[in-house]
């Protein structure tokens, strides 16, 4: 099997990962069980260790191997955007956001801080919430931008439901941060809402 091929099935790739964790054992049943529980390969490696441990046959070695794969995926995607000009590298930025956030089971709010040349200088989680809400404090977002000497922001948060449609609260919060930033000369380039297999740009939707 060609592992680099897009045709490689989730189950095939997952079996290879599992075999590294528990060699000389039949792993196809466990791979099927994990995919049935979580849905696809990305959701398996992104699942919290506590939930993975609930699956029959999953022990510490399997969890460790899955988390190594997840960390490697995040690292690879991050390397494509950090310290780079992101507005001309938008597809890589979207790929990073999808990899980092699309399969989280709770909402997370991240702020990407850019310098005056729109180079990404920091990516920080500002809040973690519940399955459908995350607290965001515009004053803290702007304060951190000043500490980093940032000139612009990109906001990103996920919807664990999978539907990336922004809520009225999302739009209102975005405008609060935009107003707070503008008072201090900070530009808000966009707010991206990340779903399971899609994203929505609030700028493209006309909310900025």
Tab-separated table of N, CA and C in Angstrom, residues 14 38 40-52 63 66-67 69-71 73-74 98-106 128 196:
chain	number	residue	atom	x	y	z
A	14	UNK	N	-4.632	3.535	10.159
A	14	UNK	CA	-4.774	3.341	11.600
A	14	UNK	C	-4.183	2.004	12.033
A	38	UNK	N	-15.317	6.851	16.895
A	38	UNK	CA	-14.994	8.258	16.699
A	38	UNK	C	-15.296	8.790	15.294
A	40	UNK	N	-13.634	8.836	12.104
A	40	UNK	CA	-12.611	8.787	11.068
A	40	UNK	C	-11.236	8.887	11.716
A	41	UNK	N	-10.192	8.777	10.908
A	41	UNK	CA	-8.822	8.744	11.428
A	41	UNK	C	-8.493	10.005	12.213
A	42	UNK	N	-8.861	11.175	11.664
A	42	UNK	CA	-8.537	12.428	12.338
A	42	UNK	C	-9.188	12.504	13.717
A	43	UNK	N	-10.425	12.056	13.804
A	43	UNK	CA	-11.114	12.115	15.092
A	43	UNK	C	-10.554	11.102	16.083
A	44	UNK	N	-10.033	9.996	15.568
A	44	UNK	CA	-9.396	9.016	16.458
A	44	UNK	C	-8.150	9.619	17.102
A	45	UNK	N	-7.259	10.170	16.301
A	45	UNK	CA	-6.004	10.677	16.880
A	45	UNK	C	-6.231	11.949	17.702
A	46	UNK	N	-7.348	12.655	17.452
A	46	UNK	CA	-7.644	13.883	18.189
A	46	UNK	C	-8.454	13.635	19.457
A	47	UNK	N	-8.943	12.437	19.634
A	47	UNK	CA	-9.802	12.147	20.784
A	47	UNK	C	-9.019	12.283	22.092
A	48	UNK	N	-9.657	12.768	23.153
A	48	UNK	CA	-8.986	12.874	24.454
A	48	UNK	C	-8.554	11.495	24.943
A	49	UNK	N	-7.408	11.416	25.616
A	49	UNK	CA	-6.950	10.127	26.144
A	49	UNK	C	-7.996	9.422	27.001
A	50	UNK	N	-8.762	10.183	27.774
A	50	UNK	CA	-9.768	9.569	28.639
A	50	UNK	C	-10.839	8.842	27.837
A	51	UNK	N	-11.196	9.404	26.688
A	51	UNK	CA	-12.206	8.752	25.843
A	51	UNK	C	-11.609	7.571	25.087
A	52	UNK	N	-10.361	7.716	24.657
A	52	UNK	CA	-9.702	6.591	23.988
A	52	UNK	C	-9.612	5.391	24.931
A	63	UNK	N	-2.587	4.769	23.221
A	63	UNK	CA	-2.851	6.200	23.406
A	63	UNK	C	-1.599	7.007	23.121
A	66	UNK	N	-0.997	7.195	19.324
A	66	UNK	CA	-1.964	8.069	18.658
A	66	UNK	C	-1.661	9.538	18.933
A	67	UNK	N	-1.254	9.850	20.162
A	67	UNK	CA	-0.945	11.247	20.508
A	67	UNK	C	0.351	11.711	19.844
A	69	UNK	N	1.247	10.748	16.814
A	69	UNK	CA	0.807	11.049	15.444
A	69	UNK	C	0.088	12.393	15.408
A	70	UNK	N	-0.776	12.634	16.389
A	70	UNK	CA	-1.494	13.910	16.441
A	70	UNK	C	-0.520	15.082	16.580
A	71	UNK	N	0.439	14.947	17.474
A	71	UNK	CA	1.413	16.025	17.685
A	71	UNK	C	2.228	16.280	16.422
A	73	UNK	N	1.241	15.790	13.332
A	73	UNK	CA	0.370	16.465	12.365
A	73	UNK	C	0.266	17.947	12.679
A	74	UNK	N	0.101	18.278	13.964
A	74	UNK	CA	0.013	19.680	14.367
A	74	UNK	C	1.323	20.412	14.083
A	98	UNK	N	-7.678	23.856	10.522
A	98	UNK	CA	-8.483	22.635	10.457
A	98	UNK	C	-7.798	21.502	11.221
A	99	UNK	N	-6.491	21.350	11.001
A	99	UNK	CA	-5.756	20.277	11.673
A	99	UNK	C	-5.782	20.461	13.177
A	100	UNK	N	-5.623	21.695	13.606
A	100	UNK	CA	-5.499	22.001	15.036
A	100	UNK	C	-6.826	21.942	15.778
A	101	UNK	N	-7.940	22.285	15.095
A	101	UNK	CA	-9.166	22.553	15.834
A	101	UNK	C	-10.405	21.809	15.368
A	102	UNK	N	-10.413	21.277	14.165
A	102	UNK	CA	-11.661	20.752	13.597
A	102	UNK	C	-12.254	19.602	14.392
A	103	UNK	N	-11.405	18.842	15.091
A	103	UNK	CA	-11.913	17.631	15.744
A	103	UNK	C	-11.912	17.731	17.268
A	104	UNK	N	-11.744	18.938	17.789
A	104	UNK	CA	-11.854	19.116	19.232
A	104	UNK	C	-13.298	18.905	19.677
A	105	UNK	N	-13.477	18.360	20.852
A	105	UNK	CA	-14.827	18.067	21.343
A	105	UNK	C	-15.408	19.198	22.176
A	106	UNK	N	-14.603	20.214	22.491
A	106	UNK	CA	-15.100	21.412	23.145
A	106	UNK	C	-14.647	22.625	22.337
A	128	UNK	N	-10.893	28.044	26.545
A	128	UNK	CA	-11.502	26.751	26.276
A	128	UNK	C	-12.839	26.727	26.985
A	196	UNK	N	-16.200	20.592	11.256
A	196	UNK	CA	-15.537	19.307	11.037
A	196	UNK	C	-14.896	19.222	9.650
